[in-house]
Coordinates of C-alpha atoms in Angstrom, one line a residue:
X25 CA -13.4 11.5 -15.0
X26 CA -10.2 10.4 -13.3
X27 CA -8.3 13.5 -14.5
X28 CA -11.2 15.7 -13.7
X29 CA -11.4 14.4 -10.1
X30 CA -7.7 14.9 -9.7
X31 CA -7.8 18.4 -10.9
X32 CA -10.7 19.1 -8.5
X33 CA -8.6 17.7 -5.6
X34 CA -5.7 20.0 -6.6
X35 CA -8.0 23.0 -6.4
X36 CA -9.6 22.0 -3.1
X37 CA -6.3 21.2 -1.3
X38 CA -4.5 24.2 -2.9
X39 CA -1.8 21.9 -4.2
X40 CA -0.6 24.3 -6.8
X41 CA -0.1 27.7 -5.2
X42 CA 1.7 28.7 -8.5
X43 CA 1.4 26.5 -11.6
X44 CA 4.9 27.4 -12.6
X45 CA 6.4 26.0 -9.4
X46 CA 6.3 22.7 -7.5
X47 CA 7.6 21.3 -4.2
X48 CA 10.7 19.1 -4.4
X49 CA 13.0 17.7 -1.8
X50 CA 16.2 19.6 -2.1
X51 CA 19.0 17.9 -0.2
X52 CA 22.0 20.3 -0.8
X53 CA 22.6 24.0 -1.2
X54 CA 25.7 25.1 -3.1
X55 CA 27.0 28.2 -1.3
X56 CA 28.9 30.7 -3.5
X57 CA 30.7 33.9 -3.0
X58 CA 29.6 37.0 -5.0
X59 CA 32.3 36.3 -7.6
X60 CA 31.1 32.7 -8.1
X61 CA 33.8 31.0 -6.0
X62 CA 32.4 28.0 -4.1
X63 CA 32.3 28.2 -0.3
X64 CA 30.7 24.9 0.6
X65 CA 27.9 22.5 -0.3
X66 CA 25.6 22.7 2.7
X67 CA 23.4 19.9 3.8
X68 CA 19.6 20.5 3.6
X69 CA 18.1 17.2 4.5
X70 CA 16.8 15.2 7.5
X71 CA 16.9 11.6 8.6
X72 CA 13.2 10.6 8.6
X73 CA 14.1 7.4 10.6
X74 CA 15.7 9.2 13.4
X75 CA 14.5 7.9 16.8
X76 CA 12.8 4.9 15.1
X77 CA 13.5 1.3 16.2
X78 CA 12.6 -2.0 14.7
X79 CA 10.7 -4.8 16.4
X80 CA 13.9 -5.9 18.2
X81 CA 14.5 -2.4 19.6
X82 CA 17.4 -1.7 17.3
X83 CA 17.7 1.7 15.6
X84 CA 16.3 1.7 12.0
X85 CA 18.8 2.4 9.2
X86 CA 19.0 6.1 8.4
X87 CA 17.0 7.4 5.5
X88 CA 18.0 10.9 4.3
X89 CA 15.3 13.0 2.6
X90 CA 15.8 16.6 1.3
X91 CA 13.7 19.4 2.8
X92 CA 10.9 20.4 0.5
X93 CA 11.3 23.7 -1.4
X94 CA 9.1 25.4 -3.9
X95 CA 11.2 25.2 -7.0
X96 CA 10.7 25.9 -10.8
X97 CA 8.4 23.3 -12.4
X98 CA 10.6 20.5 -13.8
X99 CA 9.7 19.2 -17.2
X100 CA 9.5 15.6 -18.5
X101 CA 12.9 14.0 -19.2
X102 CA 12.9 11.5 -22.0
X103 CA 15.9 9.7 -23.4
X104 CA 17.7 12.9 -24.2
X105 CA 19.5 15.4 -22.0
X106 CA 17.3 18.2 -20.6
X107 CA 18.3 20.5 -17.7
X108 CA 15.9 21.8 -15.1
X109 CA 16.0 25.4 -14.2
X110 CA 18.1 26.5 -11.1
X111 CA 17.5 23.2 -9.3
X112 CA 18.8 19.8 -10.5
X113 CA 20.8 16.7 -9.9
X114 CA 24.6 16.5 -9.5
X115 CA 25.0 15.5 -13.2
X116 CA 23.7 18.8 -14.3
X117 CA 24.9 21.1 -11.5
X118 CA 28.4 19.7 -10.9
X119 CA 29.0 17.6 -14.0
X120 CA 29.4 14.5 -11.8
X121 CA 27.6 11.2 -11.7
X122 CA 27.6 9.9 -8.1
X123 CA 27.0 6.4 -9.5
X124 CA 30.0 6.7 -11.8
X125 CA 28.0 5.3 -14.8
X126 CA 27.9 8.3 -17.2
X127 CA 30.7 9.1 -19.7
X128 CA 32.5 12.4 -19.4
X129 CA 31.1 13.7 -22.7
X130 CA 27.5 13.3 -21.6
X131 CA 28.3 14.9 -18.2
X132 CA 29.9 17.9 -19.8
X133 CA 26.9 18.3 -22.1
X134 CA 24.5 18.2 -19.2
X135 CA 26.7 20.7 -17.3
X136 CA 26.6 23.1 -20.2
X137 CA 22.9 22.8 -20.7
X138 CA 22.2 23.8 -17.1
X139 CA 24.5 26.8 -17.0
X140 CA 23.4 28.0 -20.5
X141 CA 19.9 28.5 -18.9
X142 CA 21.4 30.2 -15.9
X143 CA 23.5 32.6 -18.2
X144 CA 20.3 33.5 -20.2
X145 CA 18.5 34.3 -17.0
X146 CA 21.5 36.4 -15.8
X147 CA 21.6 38.3 -19.1
X148 CA 17.8 39.0 -18.9
X149 CA 17.6 40.0 -15.2
X150 CA 21.0 41.2 -14.3
X151 CA 20.5 39.4 -11.0
X152 CA 23.8 39.4 -9.0
X153 CA 23.2 35.8 -7.8
X154 CA 22.5 34.5 -11.2
X155 CA 25.6 36.2 -12.5
X156 CA 27.6 34.5 -9.7
X157 CA 26.1 31.1 -10.5
X158 CA 26.9 31.5 -14.2
X159 CA 30.5 32.4 -13.4
X160 CA 30.7 29.2 -11.2
X161 CA 29.4 27.2 -14.2
X162 CA 32.1 28.6 -16.6
X163 CA 34.8 27.8 -14.1
X164 CA 33.4 24.3 -13.4
X165 CA 33.4 23.4 -17.2
X166 CA 37.2 24.0 -17.3
X167 CA 37.9 21.6 -14.4
X168 CA 39.0 18.0 -14.7
X169 CA 36.5 15.2 -13.8
X170 CA 38.5 14.4 -10.7
X171 CA 38.3 18.1 -9.5
X172 CA 34.5 18.1 -10.1
X173 CA 34.0 14.8 -8.3
X174 CA 35.9 16.1 -5.3
X175 CA 33.2 18.6 -4.8
X176 CA 30.6 15.9 -3.9
X177 CA 30.0 16.1 -0.1
X178 CA 30.3 13.0 2.1
X179 CA 27.1 11.0 2.2
X180 CA 25.7 12.4 -1.1
X181 CA 23.1 10.0 -2.6
X182 CA 22.4 9.5 -6.4
X183 CA 19.4 11.5 -7.5
X184 CA 19.5 14.1 -4.8
X185 CA 18.7 17.7 -5.8
X186 CA 20.9 20.7 -5.4
X187 CA 20.3 24.4 -5.6
X188 CA 22.3 27.7 -5.1
X189 CA 22.6 30.5 -2.6
X190 CA 25.1 33.4 -2.9
X191 CA 26.9 35.2 -0.1
X192 CA 25.0 35.3 3.3
X193 CA 21.7 35.4 1.5
X194 CA 19.4 32.7 3.0
X195 CA 17.2 32.9 -0.1
X196 CA 18.1 30.3 -2.8
X197 CA 18.6 31.6 -6.4
X198 CA 15.2 30.4 -7.6
X199 CA 13.4 32.5 -4.9
X200 CA 14.8 35.8 -6.0
X201 CA 12.0 38.0 -7.3
X202 CA 13.7 38.7 -10.6
X203 CA 14.5 35.1 -11.3
X204 CA 11.0 34.1 -10.2
X205 CA 9.5 36.6 -12.7
X206 CA 11.9 35.4 -15.4
X207 CA 10.8 31.8 -15.0
X208 CA 7.1 32.7 -15.1
X209 CA 7.7 34.7 -18.2
X210 CA 9.3 31.7 -19.9
X211 CA 6.4 29.5 -18.9
X212 CA 3.7 31.9 -20.0
X213 CA 1.5 30.6 -22.9
X214 CA 1.7 34.1 -24.4
X215 CA 5.3 33.3 -25.3
X216 CA 4.2 30.4 -27.4
X217 CA 4.3 30.8 -31.2
X218 CA 1.9 27.9 -31.7
X219 CA -1.7 29.0 -32.5
X220 CA -4.6 27.1 -31.1
X221 CA -5.6 24.3 -33.5
X222 CA -9.2 24.1 -34.5
X223 CA -11.0 21.2 -32.7
X224 CA -8.2 20.7 -30.2
X225 CA -9.7 21.4 -26.8
X226 CA -8.6 20.4 -23.3
X227 CA -10.4 17.3 -22.2
X228 CA -10.8 18.6 -18.7
X229 CA -11.5 22.4 -19.1
X230 CA -12.9 22.2 -22.7
X231 CA -10.8 25.4 -23.5
X232 CA -8.8 25.6 -26.7
X233 CA -5.3 24.3 -26.4
X234 CA -2.4 25.9 -28.3
X235 CA 0.2 23.3 -27.6
X236 CA -0.2 19.9 -25.9
X237 CA 2.9 19.2 -23.8
X238 CA 4.1 15.9 -22.5
X239 CA 2.5 15.0 -19.2
X240 CA 4.8 15.4 -16.3
X241 CA 5.7 12.1 -14.6
X242 CA 3.9 10.9 -11.5
X243 CA 6.1 10.7 -8.4
X244 CA 6.0 8.3 -5.5
X245 CA 4.6 5.3 -7.5
X246 CA 5.4 2.0 -5.7
X247 CA 8.1 0.0 -7.4
X248 CA 9.4 3.0 -9.4
X249 CA 13.1 3.7 -8.9
X250 CA 13.4 6.2 -11.8
X251 CA 11.9 9.2 -10.1
X252 CA 8.6 9.3 -12.0
X253 CA 6.4 7.4 -14.4
X254 CA 4.0 8.4 -17.1
X255 CA 0.2 8.3 -16.6
X256 CA -0.7 9.6 -20.1
X257 CA 1.7 9.0 -23.0
X258 CA 1.6 8.1 -26.7
X259 CA 4.9 6.5 -27.6
X260 CA 3.8 4.3 -30.5
X261 CA 1.7 4.8 -33.7
X262 CA -0.6 2.0 -32.5
X263 CA -2.1 4.4 -29.9
X264 CA -2.7 7.2 -32.4
X265 CA -6.0 7.8 -34.3
X266 CA -8.0 10.3 -36.4
X267 CA -4.8 11.8 -37.8
X268 CA -3.6 13.2 -34.5
X269 CA 0.0 12.6 -33.4
X270 CA 1.5 12.0 -30.0
X271 CA -0.1 13.9 -27.1
X272 CA -2.7 15.5 -29.4
X273 CA -4.6 12.2 -29.2
X274 CA -5.6 13.2 -25.6
X275 CA -5.2 17.0 -25.4
X276 CA -4.9 18.4 -21.9
X277 CA -3.9 21.9 -21.2
X278 CA -0.6 22.5 -19.3
X279 CA -2.4 23.9 -16.2
X280 CA -4.9 21.0 -16.0
X281 CA -2.2 18.4 -16.7
X282 CA 0.1 19.8 -13.9
X283 CA -2.8 19.9 -11.5
X284 CA -3.8 16.3 -12.2
X285 CA -0.2 15.0 -11.9
X286 CA 0.5 17.1 -8.7
X287 CA -2.7 15.7 -7.1
X288 CA -1.8 12.1 -8.0
X289 CA 1.7 12.5 -6.7
X290 CA 0.3 14.0 -3.5
X291 CA -2.0 11.0 -3.0
X292 CA 0.9 8.6 -3.5
X293 CA 3.2 10.5 -1.2
X294 CA 3.7 9.0 2.3
X295 CA 4.4 12.5 3.6
X296 CA 2.2 14.8 1.5
X297 CA 2.2 18.6 1.6
X298 CA 0.1 21.3 -0.1
X299 CA 1.2 24.3 -2.2
X300 CA 2.2 26.2 1.0
X301 CA 4.3 23.3 2.3
X302 CA 1.7 22.4 5.0
X303 CA 1.3 18.7 5.9
X304 CA -1.7 16.9 4.5
X305 CA -3.3 13.6 5.6
X306 CA -2.2 10.4 4.1
X307 CA -4.5 9.0 1.4
X308 CA -2.9 5.9 0.2
X309 CA -2.6 2.2 1.1
X310 CA 0.3 0.1 -0.3
X311 CA -0.9 -3.3 -1.5
X312 CA 2.2 -4.7 -3.0
X313 CA 5.8 -3.8 -3.9
X314 CA 4.5 -2.2 -7.2
X315 CA 0.9 -1.4 -6.3
X316 CA -1.0 1.1 -4.2
X317 CA -4.6 2.4 -3.8
X318 CA -5.2 6.1 -3.3
X319 CA -8.6 7.6 -2.2
X320 CA -10.0 11.0 -1.7
X321 CA -13.1 13.2 -1.5
X322 CA -13.4 16.7 -2.9
X323 CA -15.6 17.5 0.1
X324 CA -13.4 19.2 2.7
X325 CA -15.8 19.1 5.7
X326 CA -14.3 17.8 9.0
X327 CA -17.0 15.1 9.1
X328 CA -15.9 13.7 5.8
X329 CA -12.2 14.1 6.3
X330 CA -12.4 12.3 9.7
X331 CA -13.8 9.3 7.9
X332 CA -11.1 9.3 5.3
X333 CA -8.4 9.7 8.0
X334 CA -9.7 6.5 9.6
X335 CA -9.6 4.3 6.5
X336 CA -5.8 3.5 6.4
X337 CA -5.9 2.4 10.1
X338 CA -9.2 0.6 9.6
X339 CA -7.8 -1.5 6.7
X340 CA -4.2 -1.9 7.8
X341 CA -4.0 -0.9 11.5
X342 CA -0.7 -0.2 13.2
X343 CA 0.5 -2.6 15.9
X344 CA -0.5 -0.3 18.7
X345 CA -4.2 -0.6 17.7
X346 CA -5.5 -3.5 19.8
X347 CA -9.2 -3.1 19.2
X348 CA -11.4 -2.1 16.4
X349 CA -13.7 -0.2 18.7
X350 CA -12.3 3.3 18.3
X351 CA -11.9 3.0 14.6
X352 CA -15.4 1.6 14.2
X353 CA -16.7 4.4 16.4
X354 CA -15.1 7.0 14.2
X355 CA -16.6 5.4 11.1
X356 CA -20.1 5.1 12.7
X357 CA -20.2 8.8 13.4
X358 CA -20.4 9.2 9.6
X359 CA -22.1 5.9 8.6
X360 CA -25.1 6.0 10.9
X361 CA -25.3 9.7 11.3
X362 CA -26.6 11.2 8.0
X363 CA -24.2 13.5 6.3
X364 CA -25.4 17.1 5.7
X365 CA -24.8 16.7 2.0
X366 CA -23.6 13.8 -0.2
X367 CA -19.8 13.7 -0.5
X368 CA -18.2 12.0 -3.5
X369 CA -15.6 9.3 -2.9
X370 CA -13.0 8.3 -5.4
X371 CA -10.5 5.4 -5.2
X372 CA -7.8 4.6 -7.8
X373 CA -5.6 1.5 -7.8
X374 CA -2.2 2.0 -9.6
X375 CA 0.6 -0.3 -10.6
X376 CA 4.0 0.5 -12.0
X377 CA 4.6 -1.6 -15.2
X378 CA 7.4 -1.1 -17.7
X379 CA 8.0 2.6 -17.3
X380 CA 4.4 3.7 -16.9
X381 CA 1.5 3.8 -14.4
X382 CA -1.3 1.3 -15.1
X383 CA -4.8 2.0 -13.7
X384 CA -6.1 -1.3 -12.2
X385 CA -9.3 -0.1 -10.7
X386 CA -11.3 3.1 -10.5
X387 CA -14.2 3.6 -8.0
X388 CA -16.7 6.4 -7.9
X389 CA -19.0 6.3 -4.9
X390 CA -20.0 8.4 -1.9
X391 CA -18.3 8.5 1.5
X392 CA -21.5 7.3 3.2
X393 CA -21.7 4.2 0.9
X394 CA -18.0 3.4 1.4
X395 CA -18.5 3.7 5.2
X396 CA -21.3 1.2 5.0
X397 CA -19.2 -1.2 2.8
X398 CA -16.3 -1.0 5.2
X399 CA -18.4 -1.9 8.2
X400 CA -19.8 -4.9 6.2
X401 CA -16.2 -5.8 5.3
X402 CA -15.2 -5.9 8.9
X403 CA -18.2 -7.9 9.8
X404 CA -17.4 -10.4 7.1
X405 CA -13.9 -10.9 8.4
X406 CA -15.0 -11.2 12.0
X407 CA -13.7 -14.6 13.2
X408 CA -12.4 -16.0 16.5
X409 CA -8.6 -16.2 16.8
X410 CA -6.8 -19.3 18.0
X411 CA -3.4 -17.6 18.2
X412 CA -2.3 -17.3 21.9
X413 CA -1.7 -13.7 22.7
X414 CA 1.9 -12.6 23.4
X415 CA 2.5 -12.3 27.1
X416 CA 2.0 -8.8 28.4
X417 CA 0.1 -7.6 25.3
X418 CA -3.7 -7.6 24.9
X419 CA -5.0 -9.7 22.0
X420 CA -5.4 -7.7 18.8
X421 CA -8.8 -8.1 17.2
X422 CA -8.0 -6.3 14.0
X423 CA -6.4 -8.1 11.1
X424 CA -3.7 -6.2 9.1
X425 CA -4.4 -6.2 5.4
X426 CA -0.8 -7.3 4.9
X427 CA -1.4 -10.1 7.5
X428 CA -4.3 -11.3 5.5
X429 CA -2.5 -11.2 2.2
X430 CA 0.7 -12.8 3.5
X431 CA -1.3 -15.7 4.8
X432 CA -2.0 -16.7 1.2
X433 CA 1.6 -16.9 0.2
X434 CA 4.2 -19.5 1.1
X435 CA 6.0 -18.5 4.3
X436 CA 9.4 -17.0 4.0
X437 CA 11.2 -13.8 3.4
X438 CA 9.9 -13.2 -0.1
X439 CA 6.2 -13.7 0.4
X440 CA 4.6 -12.9 -2.9
X441 CA 1.0 -13.2 -4.1
X442 CA -0.4 -12.1 -7.4
X443 CA -1.1 -8.4 -7.2
X444 CA -4.5 -9.0 -8.7
X445 CA -5.5 -10.8 -5.5
X446 CA -4.7 -7.9 -3.2
X447 CA -6.3 -5.3 -5.5
X448 CA -9.4 -7.5 -6.0
X449 CA -9.8 -8.0 -2.3
X450 CA -9.7 -4.4 -1.4
X451 CA -11.8 -3.4 -4.4
X452 CA -14.5 -5.9 -3.2
X453 CA -14.3 -4.4 0.3
X454 CA -14.9 -0.9 -1.0
X455 CA -17.7 -1.9 -3.4
X456 CA -19.4 -4.4 -1.1
X457 CA -19.3 -7.2 -3.7
X458 CA -18.1 -10.8 -3.7
X459 CA -14.4 -11.3 -2.8
X460 CA -12.3 -13.1 -5.5
X461 CA -12.8 -16.8 -5.4
X462 CA -9.1 -17.2 -6.0
X463 CA -8.6 -16.1 -2.3
X464 CA -10.6 -19.2 -1.2
X465 CA -8.5 -21.4 -3.5
X466 CA -5.2 -20.1 -2.3
X467 CA -6.3 -20.2 1.4
X468 CA -7.2 -23.9 1.0
X469 CA -3.9 -24.7 -0.7
X470 CA -1.9 -23.0 2.1
X471 CA -4.1 -24.8 4.8
X472 CA -3.2 -28.2 3.4
X473 CA 0.5 -27.3 2.9
X474 CA 0.9 -25.9 6.4
X475 CA -1.3 -28.4 8.3
X476 CA 1.6 -29.7 10.4
X477 CA 3.2 -26.3 11.2
X478 CA 2.7 -25.3 14.7
X479 CA 4.9 -22.2 15.4
X480 CA 3.2 -19.1 16.8
X481 CA 3.4 -17.4 13.4
X482 CA 1.7 -20.4 11.8
X483 CA -1.3 -19.9 14.1
X484 CA -1.4 -16.2 13.1
X485 CA -1.5 -17.2 9.4
X486 CA -4.3 -19.8 10.1
X487 CA -6.4 -17.2 11.9
X488 CA -6.0 -14.9 8.9
X489 CA -7.0 -17.6 6.4
X490 CA -10.0 -18.6 8.5
X491 CA -11.2 -14.9 8.4
X492 CA -10.6 -14.8 4.7
X493 CA -12.5 -18.0 4.0
X494 CA -15.4 -16.9 6.2
X495 CA -15.5 -13.6 4.3
X496 CA -15.5 -15.2 0.9
X497 CA -18.2 -17.6 1.7
X498 CA -20.4 -15.1 3.6
X499 CA -20.2 -12.4 0.9
X500 CA -21.2 -14.8 -1.9
X501 CA -24.9 -14.6 -1.7
X502 CA -25.3 -17.3 -4.3
X503 CA -24.3 -19.8 -1.7
X504 CA -26.9 -18.8 0.8
X505 CA -24.5 -19.6 3.7
X506 CA -24.8 -17.7 7.0
X507 CA -21.6 -18.0 9.1
X508 CA -20.9 -16.7 12.6
X509 CA -17.7 -15.4 14.0
X510 CA -17.5 -18.4 16.4
X511 CA -18.8 -21.9 16.4
X512 CA -22.4 -22.3 15.2
X513 CA -24.1 -25.5 16.4
X514 CA -26.9 -24.9 13.9
X515 CA -24.6 -25.0 10.9
X516 CA -25.1 -28.6 9.5
X517 CA -23.2 -28.5 6.3
X518 CA -21.2 -31.7 6.0
X519 CA -17.9 -29.8 5.5
X520 CA -18.5 -27.7 8.7
X521 CA -19.5 -30.8 10.8
X522 CA -16.5 -32.8 9.6
X523 CA -14.1 -29.9 10.4
X524 CA -15.6 -29.8 13.9
X525 CA -15.2 -33.5 14.2
X526 CA -11.6 -33.5 13.3
X527 CA -10.9 -30.8 15.9
X528 CA -12.5 -33.1 18.6
X529 CA -10.6 -36.1 17.4
X530 CA -7.3 -34.2 17.5
X531 CA -8.1 -32.9 21.0
X532 CA -8.9 -36.4 22.2
X533 CA -5.6 -37.7 21.0
X534 CA -3.7 -35.0 22.8
X535 CA -5.7 -35.7 25.9
X536 CA -4.7 -39.3 25.8
X537 CA -1.1 -39.0 24.7
X538 CA 1.0 -35.8 25.3
X539 CA 3.9 -35.1 23.0
X540 CA 2.9 -37.4 20.1
X541 CA 5.2 -37.2 17.1
X542 CA 2.4 -36.9 14.6
X543 CA -1.2 -36.0 15.4
X544 CA -4.2 -37.1 13.5
X545 CA -4.2 -33.7 11.9
X546 CA -0.6 -34.1 10.7
X547 CA -1.5 -37.4 9.1
X548 CA -5.0 -36.9 7.8
X549 CA -5.8 -33.2 7.4
X550 CA -5.3 -33.0 3.6
X551 CA -7.4 -36.1 2.8
X552 CA -10.0 -35.4 5.5
X553 CA -10.7 -31.9 4.1
X554 CA -11.0 -33.1 0.5
X555 CA -11.9 -36.8 0.4
X556 CA -13.3 -37.4 3.9
X557 CA -14.9 -40.8 3.3
X558 CA -11.4 -42.3 2.6
X559 CA -10.0 -41.4 6.1
X560 CA -12.7 -40.7 8.6
X561 CA -13.4 -44.4 9.4
X562 CA -9.7 -44.9 10.3
X563 CA -9.8 -41.7 12.4
X564 CA -12.9 -42.9 14.3
X565 CA -11.1 -46.1 15.1
X566 CA -8.2 -44.1 16.5
X567 CA -10.7 -42.0 18.5
X568 CA -12.1 -45.0 20.3
X569 CA -8.5 -46.2 21.1
X570 CA -7.7 -42.7 22.5
X571 CA -10.8 -42.6 24.6
X572 CA -10.1 -46.0 26.1
X573 CA -6.6 -44.8 27.0
X574 CA -7.7 -41.5 28.5
X575 CA -10.7 -42.8 30.4
X576 CA -8.7 -44.1 33.4
X577 CA -7.2 -40.7 34.2
X578 CA -9.8 -38.3 32.7
X579 CA -13.2 -40.0 32.7
X580 CA -15.2 -36.8 32.9
X581 CA -13.5 -35.2 29.9
X582 CA -13.7 -38.4 27.8
X583 CA -17.5 -38.7 28.5
X584 CA -18.0 -35.1 27.4
X585 CA -16.0 -35.6 24.3
X586 CA -17.9 -38.7 23.3
X587 CA -21.2 -36.7 23.8
X588 CA -19.8 -34.0 21.6
X589 CA -18.9 -36.5 18.8
X590 CA -22.3 -38.1 19.0
X591 CA -24.0 -34.7 18.7
X592 CA -21.9 -33.9 15.6
X593 CA -22.5 -37.3 14.0
X594 CA -26.2 -37.1 14.7
X595 CA -26.4 -34.2 12.2
X596 CA -24.2 -35.9 9.7
X597 CA -26.2 -38.4 7.6
X598 CA -23.3 -39.7 5.7
X599 CA -19.6 -38.9 5.2
X600 CA -19.3 -37.6 1.6
X601 CA -16.8 -39.1 -0.8
X602 CA -15.4 -35.7 -1.6
X603 CA -15.9 -32.0 -0.7
X604 CA -16.1 -29.2 -3.2
X605 CA -14.3 -25.8 -2.7
X606 CA -17.2 -24.5 -0.6
X607 CA -17.2 -27.7 1.5
X608 CA -13.5 -27.6 2.0
X609 CA -13.7 -23.9 3.1
X610 CA -16.4 -24.9 5.6
X611 CA -14.3 -27.8 6.8
X612 CA -11.5 -25.3 7.7
X613 CA -14.0 -23.0 9.5
X614 CA -15.6 -25.9 11.4
X615 CA -12.2 -27.1 12.6
X616 CA -11.2 -23.5 13.5
X617 CA -14.3 -22.8 15.4
X618 CA -14.4 -26.1 17.3
X619 CA -10.7 -25.8 18.2
X620 CA -11.4 -22.3 19.7
X621 CA -14.3 -23.7 21.7
X622 CA -12.2 -26.6 23.0
X623 CA -9.3 -24.5 24.1
X624 CA -11.2 -21.4 25.3
X625 CA -11.7 -21.7 29.0
X626 CA -15.1 -20.1 28.9
X627 CA -16.4 -22.5 26.3
X628 CA -14.6 -25.6 27.6
X629 CA -15.7 -25.2 31.2
X630 CA -17.1 -28.8 31.3
X631 CA -13.6 -30.2 30.4
X632 CA -12.1 -28.2 33.3
X633 CA -8.8 -26.3 33.0
X634 CA -6.7 -29.0 34.7
X635 CA -7.9 -31.7 32.2
X636 CA -7.6 -29.7 29.0
X637 CA -4.3 -29.9 27.2
X638 CA -2.5 -26.6 26.4
X639 CA -2.9 -25.4 22.9
X640 CA 0.1 -25.7 20.6
X641 CA 2.0 -22.6 19.7
X642 CA 1.6 -20.7 23.0
X643 CA 4.1 -17.9 23.2
X644 CA 5.4 -16.5 26.5

């Protein structure tokens, strides 16, 4: 079904205008005279980071990308040498390795392979441009390695593609009508001498297949530096069965295979285009260095596509999105307004592993169902934020997907979490099922480890973990727990009440003694959230000392805090010896909600602004 859905997408979006050609970024054009003498190697690329700045306002490092051209379809390169037709890398066109890793013998072999193909096309078509390029190749083969290397233009990057143009003709060689027709003739199944094998039919079209070719490699896979990975391949006897060998174990026709691979490469492309070179909307979300999720619908109505357009920003909004309102609004126009007809929705999670693409998750649903699930996902994550907003910037209500996942990893440059966590989290969001319990476990681990960290970024991470903990507990219907986005005085679970109590005790200490070296949270948070009976008696003794100290200068605030503690204890029959995972999660939420209520002016009006201590981590 995956391949069928991809082929369907290729047809709907007209990704393959011609099955014998594909779009590739061609960075350089070798300009020749009519006799094959080189004139120059012209640049044909753009800096996609031009005009961009980082968070500090400094220009982003240049990233040069070739302009896309419709070029002859390039085959799958395995371990051997294989030249592409008319467009290729410097190793084949110039006999030069920009990385200086290939031996001279291999480079000469690749050079000859490329120009042998050009010579055959020149002999068959008598095209003047092909004749000129073939002459250039013969001359190049006689040159020394140093002379060939000197042809490389300044700034040339390994892996960049080159093509040819002759004289003042703006048309590259592969666009000449005679060369175009020659290439299509080579690719025509009519030229194959292999008869269709009985019982061998394309798994997608069900038509007889004469010859099953290697699947082209999928481009733009996260974590892939080789230029493409295999989605379907049989490279060991263990994968073969019923007497079939290699690709015959999963026969797919050339046309269907190319449509599927082109569609998947388009979905993974951060700047996708169709078969006419027209820009297409982004349909991917990167989850990790080696993992991404792609999604699509074969229904091309504006109503459906508007919803798909909103999904990347909804799940991982850009910094300029300060409120979820507009994005929710765009979703609701599809969620609550019935669609004219059901529209299928597909989502595919892919990871690059040891030279191939691994399918982690596959979802078949409808756009309407996914919209409903995403609204539920947003509701599950809704939680007050204790992070003080940056001065001059409105508070951002939407949590980045990367922000949520990073909060589960140890802080630092190389923040890493298991890929399965990110994929499981997003898969649960799209399916509307329970979030992975491992998210709760890692969130609690990080909460204890970072309890004494009070930089602004630490508060951002705590807000993210609180949202995740709430989502995990709320979505697990087996627990029967209903949680609000802010403090719920009707929530009487011991873990939640003890978390609230700790927030009040910490607040009271800061009211009594500004600038303490170690707060009650710094000293007791880990034990209080796991084995509360061992530390809360001591913490209550400290609370009474702090109230006595603060009563002389802030009697009103102290009285209100004592009433608040009494109200919490009234619903707490006994302090448990230990809290399980659910109780520890509720402890975090109780602390988080109560802290917000204490420091939020609207909820802490009785304490008055001049009596309330400033929250830690405020950033100006």
